[in-house]
Each structure stands twice: as C-alpha cells, then as structure tokens.
mmCIF file with all atom_site columns, N, CA and C in Angstrom:
data_model
loop_
_atom_site.group_PDB
_atom_site.id
_atom_site.type_symbol
_atom_site.label_atom_id
_atom_site.label_alt_id
_atom_site.label_comp_id
_atom_site.label_asym_id
_atom_site.label_entity_id
_atom_site.label_seq_id
_atom_site.pdbx_PDB_ins_code
_atom_site.Cartn_x
_atom_site.Cartn_y
_atom_site.Cartn_z
_atom_site.occupancy
_atom_site.B_iso_or_equiv
_atom_site.pdbx_formal_charge
_atom_site.auth_seq_id
_atom_site.auth_comp_id
_atom_site.auth_asym_id
_atom_site.auth_atom_id
_atom_site.pdbx_PDB_model_num
ATOM 1   N N  . MET A 1 1  ? 2.192  57.254 71.027 1.00 54.00 ? 1434 MET A N  1
ATOM 2   C CA . MET A 1 1  ? 3.097  57.560 72.110 1.00 54.00 ? 1434 MET A CA 1
ATOM 3   C C  . MET A 1 1  ? 4.220  58.447 71.578 1.00 54.00 ? 1434 MET A C  1
ATOM 4   N N  . ALA A 1 2  ? 4.416  59.571 72.206 1.00 59.00 ? 1435 ALA A N  1
ATOM 5   C CA . ALA A 1 2  ? 5.482  60.487 71.805 1.00 59.00 ? 1435 ALA A CA 1
ATOM 6   C C  . ALA A 1 2  ? 6.760  60.119 72.549 1.00 59.00 ? 1435 ALA A C  1
ATOM 7   N N  . ALA A 1 3  ? 7.697  59.522 71.851 1.00 72.00 ? 1436 ALA A N  1
ATOM 8   C CA . ALA A 1 3  ? 8.947  59.081 72.474 1.00 72.00 ? 1436 ALA A CA 1
ATOM 9   C C  . ALA A 1 3  ? 9.856  60.272 72.743 1.00 72.00 ? 1436 ALA A C  1
ATOM 10  N N  . ASN A 1 4  ? 10.510 60.254 73.906 1.00 93.00 ? 1437 ASN A N  1
ATOM 11  C CA . ASN A 1 4  ? 11.481 61.292 74.219 1.00 93.00 ? 1437 ASN A CA 1
ATOM 12  C C  . ASN A 1 4  ? 12.814 60.695 74.678 1.00 93.00 ? 1437 ASN A C  1
ATOM 13  N N  . ALA A 1 5  ? 12.954 59.390 74.448 1.00 97.00 ? 1438 ALA A N  1
ATOM 14  C CA . ALA A 1 5  ? 14.210 58.707 74.751 1.00 97.00 ? 1438 ALA A CA 1
ATOM 15  C C  . ALA A 1 5  ? 14.274 57.431 73.924 1.00 97.00 ? 1438 ALA A C  1
ATOM 16  N N  . GLN A 1 6  ? 15.450 56.829 73.916 1.00 97.00 ? 1439 GLN A N  1
ATOM 17  C CA . GLN A 1 6  ? 15.679 55.623 73.117 1.00 97.00 ? 1439 GLN A CA 1
ATOM 18  C C  . GLN A 1 6  ? 16.449 54.626 73.984 1.00 97.00 ? 1439 GLN A C  1
ATOM 19  N N  . VAL A 1 7  ? 15.945 53.393 74.073 1.00 98.00 ? 1440 VAL A N  1
ATOM 20  C CA . VAL A 1 7  ? 16.691 52.326 74.733 1.00 98.00 ? 1440 VAL A CA 1
ATOM 21  C C  . VAL A 1 7  ? 17.656 51.753 73.707 1.00 98.00 ? 1440 VAL A C  1
ATOM 22  N N  . THR A 1 8  ? 18.944 51.729 74.061 1.00 97.00 ? 1441 THR A N  1
ATOM 23  C CA . THR A 1 8  ? 19.963 51.267 73.125 1.00 97.00 ? 1441 THR A CA 1
ATOM 24  C C  . THR A 1 8  ? 20.774 50.097 73.674 1.00 97.00 ? 1441 THR A C  1
ATOM 25  N N  . GLY A 1 9  ? 20.418 49.614 74.846 1.00 97.00 ? 1442 GLY A N  1
ATOM 26  C CA . GLY A 1 9  ? 21.163 48.514 75.460 1.00 97.00 ? 1442 GLY A CA 1
ATOM 27  C C  . GLY A 1 9  ? 20.279 47.751 76.426 1.00 97.00 ? 1442 GLY A C  1
ATOM 28  N N  . LYS A 1 10 ? 20.924 47.035 77.335 1.00 97.00 ? 1443 LYS A N  1
ATOM 29  C CA . LYS A 1 10 ? 20.210 46.162 78.272 1.00 97.00 ? 1443 LYS A CA 1
ATOM 30  C C  . LYS A 1 10 ? 19.647 46.986 79.435 1.00 97.00 ? 1443 LYS A C  1
ATOM 31  N N  . VAL A 1 11 ? 18.345 47.258 79.361 1.00 98.00 ? 1444 VAL A N  1
ATOM 32  C CA . VAL A 1 11 ? 17.634 47.976 80.415 1.00 98.00 ? 1444 VAL A CA 1
ATOM 33  C C  . VAL A 1 11 ? 16.623 47.009 81.001 1.00 98.00 ? 1444 VAL A C  1
ATOM 34  N N  . GLU A 1 12 ? 16.796 46.695 82.285 1.00 96.00 ? 1445 GLU A N  1
ATOM 35  C CA . GLU A 1 12 ? 15.924 45.732 82.942 1.00 96.00 ? 1445 GLU A CA 1
ATOM 36  C C  . GLU A 1 12 ? 15.271 46.350 84.166 1.00 96.00 ? 1445 GLU A C  1
ATOM 37  N N  . TYR A 1 13 ? 14.140 45.782 84.553 1.00 95.00 ? 1446 TYR A N  1
ATOM 38  C CA . TYR A 1 13 ? 13.419 46.201 85.748 1.00 95.00 ? 1446 TYR A CA 1
ATOM 39  C C  . TYR A 1 13 ? 12.799 44.959 86.380 1.00 95.00 ? 1446 TYR A C  1
ATOM 40  N N  . ARG A 1 14 ? 12.450 45.083 87.644 1.00 92.00 ? 1447 ARG A N  1
ATOM 41  C CA . ARG A 1 14 ? 11.811 43.969 88.343 1.00 92.00 ? 1447 ARG A CA 1
ATOM 42  C C  . ARG A 1 14 ? 10.348 44.328 88.585 1.00 92.00 ? 1447 ARG A C  1
ATOM 43  N N  . ALA A 1 15 ? 9.471  43.444 88.170 1.00 86.00 ? 1448 ALA A N  1
ATOM 44  C CA . ALA A 1 15 ? 8.038  43.627 88.387 1.00 86.00 ? 1448 ALA A CA 1
ATOM 45  C C  . ALA A 1 15 ? 7.677  42.948 89.709 1.00 86.00 ? 1448 ALA A C  1
ATOM 46  N N  . GLY A 1 16 ? 7.501  43.738 90.751 1.00 87.00 ? 1449 GLY A N  1
ATOM 47  C CA . GLY A 1 16 ? 7.185  43.174 92.064 1.00 87.00 ? 1449 GLY A CA 1
ATOM 48  C C  . GLY A 1 16 ? 8.335  42.317 92.568 1.00 87.00 ? 1449 GLY A C  1
ATOM 49  N N  . ASP A 1 17 ? 8.005  41.102 93.005 1.00 91.00 ? 1450 ASP A N  1
ATOM 50  C CA . ASP A 1 17 ? 9.019  40.159 93.486 1.00 91.00 ? 1450 ASP A CA 1
ATOM 51  C C  . ASP A 1 17 ? 9.452  39.194 92.398 1.00 91.00 ? 1450 ASP A C  1
ATOM 52  N N  . GLY A 1 18 ? 9.011  39.423 91.189 1.00 92.00 ? 1451 GLY A N  1
ATOM 53  C CA . GLY A 1 18 ? 9.288  38.506 90.083 1.00 92.00 ? 1451 GLY A CA 1
ATOM 54  C C  . GLY A 1 18 ? 10.683 38.664 89.512 1.00 92.00 ? 1451 GLY A C  1
ATOM 55  N N  . PRO A 1 19 ? 10.913 37.995 88.382 1.00 94.00 ? 1452 PRO A N  1
ATOM 56  C CA . PRO A 1 19 ? 12.232 38.045 87.740 1.00 94.00 ? 1452 PRO A CA 1
ATOM 57  C C  . PRO A 1 19 ? 12.476 39.394 87.066 1.00 94.00 ? 1452 PRO A C  1
ATOM 58  N N  . MET A 1 20 ? 13.714 39.610 86.692 1.00 94.00 ? 1453 MET A N  1
ATOM 59  C CA . MET A 1 20 ? 14.068 40.813 85.941 1.00 94.00 ? 1453 MET A CA 1
ATOM 60  C C  . MET A 1 20 ? 13.467 40.689 84.539 1.00 94.00 ? 1453 MET A C  1
ATOM 61  N N  . LEU A 1 21 ? 12.886 41.779 84.058 1.00 95.00 ? 1454 LEU A N  1
ATOM 62  C CA . LEU A 1 21 ? 12.295 41.844 82.723 1.00 95.00 ? 1454 LEU A CA 1
ATOM 63  C C  . LEU A 1 21 ? 13.043 42.904 81.923 1.00 95.00 ? 1454 LEU A C  1
ATOM 64  N N  . ARG A 1 22 ? 13.175 42.654 80.648 1.00 96.00 ? 1455 ARG A N  1
ATOM 65  C CA . ARG A 1 22 ? 13.933 43.570 79.794 1.00 96.00 ? 1455 ARG A CA 1
ATOM 66  C C  . ARG A 1 22 ? 12.999 44.478 79.006 1.00 96.00 ? 1455 ARG A C  1
ATOM 67  N N  . ILE A 1 23 ? 13.361 45.747 78.938 1.00 97.00 ? 1456 ILE A N  1
ATOM 68  C CA . ILE A 1 23 ? 12.649 46.697 78.082 1.00 97.00 ? 1456 ILE A CA 1
ATOM 69  C C  . ILE A 1 23 ? 13.291 46.596 76.708 1.00 97.00 ? 1456 ILE A C  1
ATOM 70  N N  . PRO A 1 24 ? 12.504 46.367 75.659 1.00 96.00 ? 1457 PRO A N  1
ATOM 71  C CA . PRO A 1 24 ? 13.100 46.193 74.325 1.00 96.00 ? 1457 PRO A CA 1
ATOM 72  C C  . PRO A 1 24 ? 13.767 47.474 73.829 1.00 96.00 ? 1457 PRO A C  1
ATOM 73  N N  . GLU A 1 25 ? 14.795 47.296 73.019 1.00 96.00 ? 1458 GLU A N  1
ATOM 74  C CA . GLU A 1 25 ? 15.452 48.450 72.419 1.00 96.00 ? 1458 GLU A CA 1
ATOM 75  C C  . GLU A 1 25 ? 14.474 49.174 71.509 1.00 96.00 ? 1458 GLU A C  1
ATOM 76  N N  . GLY A 1 26 ? 14.546 50.489 71.512 1.00 96.00 ? 1459 GLY A N  1
ATOM 77  C CA . GLY A 1 26 ? 13.665 51.299 70.690 1.00 96.00 ? 1459 GLY A CA 1
ATOM 78  C C  . GLY A 1 26 ? 13.164 52.502 71.458 1.00 96.00 ? 1459 GLY A C  1
ATOM 79  N N  . PRO A 1 27 ? 12.188 53.204 70.896 1.00 95.00 ? 1460 PRO A N  1
ATOM 80  C CA . PRO A 1 27 ? 11.702 54.438 71.509 1.00 95.00 ? 1460 PRO A CA 1
ATOM 81  C C  . PRO A 1 27 ? 10.914 54.182 72.787 1.00 95.00 ? 1460 PRO A C  1
ATOM 82  N N  . ILE A 1 28 ? 11.093 55.073 73.768 1.00 96.00 ? 1461 ILE A N  1
ATOM 83  C CA . ILE A 1 28 ? 10.325 55.037 75.005 1.00 96.00 ? 1461 ILE A CA 1
ATOM 84  C C  . ILE A 1 28 ? 9.912  56.454 75.362 1.00 96.00 ? 1461 ILE A C  1
ATOM 85  N N  . GLU A 1 29 ? 8.915  56.551 76.207 1.00 95.00 ? 1462 GLU A N  1
ATOM 86  C CA . GLU A 1 29 ? 8.512  57.830 76.773 1.00 95.00 ? 1462 GLU A CA 1
ATOM 87  C C  . GLU A 1 29 ? 8.911  57.816 78.237 1.00 95.00 ? 1462 GLU A C  1
ATOM 88  N N  . VAL A 1 30 ? 9.502  58.894 78.707 1.00 96.00 ? 1463 VAL A N  1
ATOM 89  C CA . VAL A 1 30 ? 9.956  59.000 80.088 1.00 96.00 ? 1463 VAL A CA 1
ATOM 90  C C  . VAL A 1 30 ? 9.240  60.162 80.761 1.00 96.00 ? 1463 VAL A C  1
ATOM 91  N N  . GLU A 1 31 ? 8.643  59.901 81.909 1.00 95.00 ? 1464 GLU A N  1
ATOM 92  C CA . GLU A 1 31 ? 8.042  60.944 82.738 1.00 95.00 ? 1464 GLU A CA 1
ATOM 93  C C  . GLU A 1 31 ? 8.784  60.943 84.060 1.00 95.00 ? 1464 GLU A C  1
ATOM 94  N N  . MET A 1 32 ? 9.363  62.073 84.418 1.00 93.00 ? 1465 MET A N  1
ATOM 95  C CA . MET A 1 32 ? 10.153 62.181 85.634 1.00 93.00 ? 1465 MET A CA 1
ATOM 96  C C  . MET A 1 32 ? 9.281  62.577 86.817 1.00 93.00 ? 1465 MET A C  1
ATOM 97  N N  . ALA A 1 33 ? 9.560  61.960 87.958 1.00 91.00 ? 1466 ALA A N  1
ATOM 98  C CA . ALA A 1 33 ? 8.939  62.327 89.226 1.00 91.00 ? 1466 ALA A CA 1
ATOM 99  C C  . ALA A 1 33 ? 10.069 62.677 90.193 1.00 91.00 ? 1466 ALA A C  1
ATOM 100 N N  . ALA A 1 34 ? 9.735  63.025 91.407 1.00 92.00 ? 1467 ALA A N  1
ATOM 101 C CA . ALA A 1 34 ? 10.746 63.442 92.376 1.00 92.00 ? 1467 ALA A CA 1
ATOM 102 C C  . ALA A 1 34 ? 11.767 62.343 92.665 1.00 92.00 ? 1467 ALA A C  1
ATOM 103 N N  . ASP A 1 35 ? 11.316 61.097 92.726 1.00 94.00 ? 1468 ASP A N  1
ATOM 104 C CA . ASP A 1 35 ? 12.220 60.014 93.091 1.00 94.00 ? 1468 ASP A CA 1
ATOM 105 C C  . ASP A 1 35 ? 12.228 58.843 92.119 1.00 94.00 ? 1468 ASP A C  1
ATOM 106 N N  . SER A 1 36 ? 11.527 58.994 90.985 1.00 96.00 ? 1469 SER A N  1
ATOM 107 C CA . SER A 1 36 ? 11.465 57.883 90.027 1.00 96.00 ? 1469 SER A CA 1
ATOM 108 C C  . SER A 1 36 ? 11.277 58.403 88.606 1.00 96.00 ? 1469 SER A C  1
ATOM 109 N N  . ALA A 1 37 ? 11.462 57.481 87.665 1.00 96.00 ? 1470 ALA A N  1
ATOM 110 C CA . ALA A 1 37 ? 11.192 57.757 86.256 1.00 96.00 ? 1470 ALA A CA 1
ATOM 111 C C  . ALA A 1 37 ? 10.207 56.697 85.781 1.00 96.00 ? 1470 ALA A C  1
ATOM 112 N N  . VAL A 1 38 ? 9.133  57.122 85.143 1.00 96.00 ? 1471 VAL A N  1
ATOM 113 C CA . VAL A 1 38 ? 8.154  56.193 84.586 1.00 96.00 ? 1471 VAL A CA 1
ATOM 114 C C  . VAL A 1 38 ? 8.488  56.022 83.111 1.00 96.00 ? 1471 VAL A C  1
ATOM 115 N N  . LEU A 1 39 ? 8.791  54.786 82.716 1.00 97.00 ? 1472 LEU A N  1
ATOM 116 C CA . LEU A 1 39 ? 9.146  54.460 81.340 1.00 97.00 ? 1472 LEU A CA 1
ATOM 117 C C  . LEU A 1 39 ? 7.974  53.757 80.687 1.00 97.00 ? 1472 LEU A C  1
ATOM 118 N N  . SER A 1 40 ? 7.593  54.189 79.490 1.00 96.00 ? 1473 SER A N  1
ATOM 119 C CA . SER A 1 40 ? 6.509  53.571 78.725 1.00 96.00 ? 1473 SER A CA 1
ATOM 120 C C  . SER A 1 40 ? 7.029  53.223 77.344 1.00 96.00 ? 1473 SER A C  1
ATOM 121 N N  . TRP A 1 41 ? 6.601  52.079 76.824 1.00 96.00 ? 1474 TRP A N  1
ATOM 122 C CA . TRP A 1 41 ? 7.049  51.623 75.505 1.00 96.00 ? 1474 TRP A CA 1
ATOM 123 C C  . TRP A 1 41 ? 5.971  50.759 74.872 1.00 96.00 ? 1474 TRP A C  1
ATOM 124 N N  . GLY A 1 42 ? 6.116  50.532 73.583 1.00 94.00 ? 1475 GLY A N  1
ATOM 125 C CA . GLY A 1 42 ? 5.169  49.706 72.835 1.00 94.00 ? 1475 GLY A CA 1
ATOM 126 C C  . GLY A 1 42 ? 4.381  50.539 71.851 1.00 94.00 ? 1475 GLY A C  1
ATOM 127 N N  . ASP A 1 43 ? 3.434  49.885 71.199 1.00 84.00 ? 1476 ASP A N  1
ATOM 128 C CA . ASP A 1 43 ? 2.589  50.614 70.253 1.00 84.00 ? 1476 ASP A CA 1
ATOM 129 C C  . ASP A 1 43 ? 1.248  50.899 70.905 1.00 84.00 ? 1476 ASP A C  1
ATOM 130 N N  . GLU A 1 44 ? 0.399  51.619 70.210 1.00 78.00 ? 1477 GLU A N  1
ATOM 131 C CA . GLU A 1 44 ? -0.869 52.058 70.794 1.00 78.00 ? 1477 GLU A CA 1
ATOM 132 C C  . GLU A 1 44 ? -1.752 50.915 71.254 1.00 78.00 ? 1477 GLU A C  1
ATOM 133 N N  . GLY A 1 45 ? -1.633 49.771 70.619 1.00 83.00 ? 1478 GLY A N  1
ATOM 134 C CA . GLY A 1 45 ? -2.448 48.634 71.021 1.00 83.00 ? 1478 GLY A CA 1
ATOM 135 C C  . GLY A 1 45 ? -1.923 47.882 72.220 1.00 83.00 ? 1478 GLY A C  1
ATOM 136 N N  . ARG A 1 46 ? -0.661 48.156 72.580 1.00 92.00 ? 1479 ARG A N  1
ATOM 137 C CA . ARG A 1 46 ? -0.059 47.393 73.674 1.00 92.00 ? 1479 ARG A CA 1
ATOM 138 C C  . ARG A 1 46 ? 1.042  48.205 74.369 1.00 92.00 ? 1479 ARG A C  1
ATOM 139 N N  . ILE A 1 47 ? 0.654  49.228 75.102 1.00 94.00 ? 1480 ILE A N  1
ATOM 140 C CA . ILE A 1 47 ? 1.594  50.059 75.840 1.00 94.00 ? 1480 ILE A CA 1
ATOM 141 C C  . ILE A 1 47 ? 1.920  49.376 77.166 1.00 94.00 ? 1480 ILE A C  1
ATOM 142 N N  . GLN A 1 48 ? 3.195  49.330 77.495 1.00 95.00 ? 1481 GLN A N  1
ATOM 143 C CA . GLN A 1 48 ? 3.642  48.814 78.779 1.00 95.00 ? 1481 GLN A CA 1
ATOM 144 C C  . GLN A 1 48 ? 4.385  49.928 79.499 1.00 95.00 ? 1481 GLN A C  1
ATOM 145 N N  . SER A 1 49 ? 4.422  49.863 80.819 1.00 95.00 ? 1482 SER A N  1
ATOM 146 C CA . SER A 1 49 ? 5.150  50.884 81.566 1.00 95.00 ? 1482 SER A CA 1
ATOM 147 C C  . SER A 1 49 ? 5.635  50.329 82.894 1.00 95.00 ? 1482 SER A C  1
ATOM 148 N N  . THR A 1 50 ? 6.634  51.001 83.421 1.00 96.00 ? 1483 THR A N  1
ATOM 149 C CA . THR A 1 50 ? 7.164  50.672 84.740 1.00 96.00 ? 1483 THR A CA 1
ATOM 150 C C  . THR A 1 50 ? 7.788  51.923 85.331 1.00 96.00 ? 1483 THR A C  1
ATOM 151 N N  . ALA A 1 51 ? 7.845  51.969 86.644 1.00 96.00 ? 1484 ALA A N  1
ATOM 152 C CA . ALA A 1 51 ? 8.550  53.041 87.345 1.00 96.00 ? 1484 ALA A CA 1
ATOM 153 C C  . ALA A 1 51 ? 9.837  52.458 87.911 1.00 96.00 ? 1484 ALA A C  1
ATOM 154 N N  . ILE A 1 52 ? 10.936 53.182 87.709 1.00 96.00 ? 1485 ILE A N  1
ATOM 155 C CA . ILE A 1 52 ? 12.219 52.756 88.267 1.00 96.00 ? 1485 ILE A CA 1
ATOM 156 C C  . ILE A 1 52 ? 12.780 53.911 89.092 1.00 96.00 ? 1485 ILE A C  1
ATOM 157 N N  . PRO A 1 53 ? 13.597 53.597 90.097 1.00 95.00 ? 1486 PRO A N  1
ATOM 158 C CA . PRO A 1 53 ? 14.196 54.671 90.901 1.00 95.00 ? 1486 PRO A CA 1
ATOM 159 C C  . PRO A 1 53 ? 14.994 55.630 90.028 1.00 95.00 ? 1486 PRO A C  1
ATOM 160 N N  . LEU A 1 54 ? 14.964 56.897 90.384 1.00 96.00 ? 1487 LEU A N  1
ATOM 161 C CA . LEU A 1 54 ? 15.644 57.931 89.606 1.00 96.00 ? 1487 LEU A CA 1
ATOM 162 C C  . LEU A 1 54 ? 17.145 57.648 89.489 1.00 96.00 ? 1487 LEU A C  1
ATOM 163 N N  . LEU A 1 55 ? 17.766 57.161 90.545 1.00 96.00 ? 1488 LEU A N  1
ATOM 164 C CA . LEU A 1 55 ? 19.197 56.842 90.493 1.00 96.00 ? 1488 LEU A CA 1
ATOM 165 C C  . LEU A 1 55 ? 19.483 55.740 89.474 1.00 96.00 ? 1488 LEU A C  1
ATOM 166 N N  . GLU A 1 56 ? 18.597 54.757 89.392 1.00 96.00 ? 1489 GLU A N  1
ATOM 167 C CA . GLU A 1 56 ? 18.772 53.683 88.413 1.00 96.00 ? 1489 GLU A CA 1
ATOM 168 C C  . GLU A 1 56 ? 18.605 54.220 86.991 1.00 96.00 ? 1489 GLU A C  1
ATOM 169 N N  . TYR A 1 57 ? 17.611 55.071 86.784 1.00 97.00 ? 1490 TYR A N  1
ATOM 170 C CA . TYR A 1 57 ? 17.417 55.690 85.472 1.00 97.00 ? 1490 TYR A CA 1
ATOM 171 C C  . TYR A 1 57 ? 18.665 56.475 85.062 1.00 97.00 ? 1490 TYR A C  1
ATOM 172 N N  . ARG A 1 58 ? 19.204 57.289 85.979 1.00 96.00 ? 1491 ARG A N  1
ATOM 173 C CA . ARG A 1 58 ? 20.403 58.082 85.688 1.00 96.00 ? 1491 ARG A CA 1
ATOM 174 C C  . ARG A 1 58 ? 21.581 57.174 85.349 1.00 96.00 ? 1491 ARG A C  1
ATOM 175 N N  . ARG A 1 59 ? 21.694 56.012 86.010 1.00 97.00 ? 1492 ARG A N  1
ATOM 176 C CA . ARG A 1 59 ? 22.773 55.070 85.708 1.00 97.00 ? 1492 ARG A CA 1
ATOM 177 C C  . ARG A 1 59 ? 22.636 54.559 84.277 1.00 97.00 ? 1492 ARG A C  1
ATOM 178 N N  . PHE A 1 60 ? 21.398 54.203 83.874 1.00 98.00 ? 1493 PHE A N  1
ATOM 179 C CA . PHE A 1 60 ? 21.176 53.742 82.500 1.00 98.00 ? 1493 PHE A CA 1
ATOM 180 C C  . PHE A 1 60 ? 21.574 54.822 81.491 1.00 98.00 ? 1493 PHE A C  1
ATOM 181 N N  . VAL A 1 61 ? 21.251 56.084 81.791 1.00 97.00 ? 1494 VAL A N  1
ATOM 182 C CA . VAL A 1 61 ? 21.615 57.189 80.906 1.00 97.00 ? 1494 VAL A CA 1
ATOM 183 C C  . VAL A 1 61 ? 23.130 57.366 80.879 1.00 97.00 ? 1494 VAL A C  1
ATOM 184 N N  . ASP A 1 62 ? 23.752 57.370 82.058 1.00 98.00 ? 1495 ASP A N  1
ATOM 185 C CA . ASP A 1 62 ? 25.207 57.553 82.135 1.00 98.00 ? 1495 ASP A CA 1
ATOM 186 C C  . ASP A 1 62 ? 25.959 56.453 81.400 1.00 98.00 ? 1495 ASP A C  1
ATOM 187 N N  . GLU A 1 63 ? 25.430 55.221 81.417 1.00 98.00 ? 1496 GLU A N  1
ATOM 188 C CA . GLU A 1 63 ? 26.077 54.088 80.756 1.00 98.00 ? 1496 GLU A CA 1
ATOM 189 C C  . GLU A 1 63 ? 25.721 53.997 79.271 1.00 98.00 ? 1496 GLU A C  1
ATOM 190 N N  . GLY A 1 64 ? 24.871 54.912 78.777 1.00 97.00 ? 1497 GLY A N  1
ATOM 191 C CA . GLY A 1 64 ? 24.495 54.911 77.367 1.00 97.00 ? 1497 GLY A CA 1
ATOM 192 C C  . GLY A 1 64 ? 23.442 53.889 76.987 1.00 97.00 ? 1497 GLY A C  1
ATOM 193 N N  . MET A 1 65 ? 22.797 53.276 77.965 1.00 98.00 ? 1498 MET A N  1
ATOM 194 C CA . MET A 1 65 ? 21.744 52.293 77.700 1.00 98.00 ? 1498 MET A CA 1
ATOM 195 C C  . MET A 1 65 ? 20.431 52.972 77.330 1.00 98.00 ? 1498 MET A C  1
ATOM 196 N N  . ILE A 1 66 ? 20.264 54.191 77.820 1.00 98.00 ? 1499 ILE A N  1
ATOM 197 C CA . ILE A 1 66 ? 19.121 55.047 77.459 1.00 98.00 ? 1499 ILE A CA 1
ATOM 198 C C  . ILE A 1 66 ? 19.696 56.360 76.970 1.00 98.00 ? 1499 ILE A C  1
ATOM 199 N N  . ILE A 1 67 ? 19.250 56.791 75.808 1.00 97.00 ? 1500 ILE A N  1
ATOM 200 C CA . ILE A 1 67 ? 19.657 58.082 75.255 1.00 97.00 ? 1500 ILE A CA 1
ATOM 201 C C  . ILE A 1 67 ? 18.443 58.984 75.230 1.00 97.00 ? 1500 ILE A C  1
ATOM 202 N N  . GLU A 1 68 ? 18.538 60.096 75.940 1.00 95.00 ? 1501 GLU A N  1
ATOM 203 C CA . GLU A 1 68 ? 17.441 61.053 75.974 1.00 95.00 ? 1501 GLU A CA 1
ATOM 204 C C  . GLU A 1 68 ? 17.445 61.847 74.674 1.00 95.00 ? 1501 GLU A C  1
ATOM 205 N N  . THR A 1 69 ? 16.282 61.982 74.043 1.00 90.00 ? 1502 THR A N  1
ATOM 206 C CA . THR A 1 69 ? 16.188 62.665 72.755 1.00 90.00 ? 1502 THR A CA 1
ATOM 207 C C  . THR A 1 69 ? 15.354 63.928 72.803 1.00 90.00 ? 1502 THR A C  1
ATOM 208 N N  . ARG A 1 70 ? 14.863 64.248 73.955 1.00 69.00 ? 1503 ARG A N  1
ATOM 209 C CA . ARG A 1 70 ? 14.026 65.456 74.063 1.00 69.00 ? 1503 ARG A CA 1
ATOM 210 C C  . ARG A 1 70 ? 14.866 66.703 73.921 1.00 69.00 ? 1503 ARG A C  1
ATOM 211 N N  . GLY A 1 71 ? 14.241 67.761 73.444 1.00 53.00 ? 1504 GLY A N  1
ATOM 212 C CA . GLY A 1 71 ? 14.973 68.990 73.193 1.00 53.00 ? 1504 GLY A CA 1
ATOM 213 C C  . GLY A 1 71 ? 14.948 69.989 74.273 1.00 53.00 ? 1504 GLY A C  1
#
C-alpha cells in the first residue's frame, strides 16, 4: 500500500449503525471522491478501508489528526 497521508491523532468512523471505530495511527492511503474520502490502512495481509464525508476528512486534516504527505 502506497501511503499518502499519516494518521497522527484520534480519527474515528462509524461502520453502519455500529459503534465508532478508531483508525490506528500510522500511514494511510487516501483516495478522494466528489463528496467523500476513502481511507485505507494496514499491511498487505490485512487492508481495511472506510469512506468518510469530505467535510469530516477536511476537519481531521485541519485539526492535525491527518497529515497529508503526498507531493
């Protein structure tokens, strides 16, 4: 997985109607869509991903919880 961002704080998402789940600190891959950001993390044997609203992603970036590392 080619990481283009880094989780550096508390980044959480909700899977369906379930509880809030935390994305572990470390490298992530971000793919932007018109209204959402798809975040992927983990190693090759166990990749996880979720889509979050673009406004929520921008809030995480603005608060320093996600640092974009792409050039």
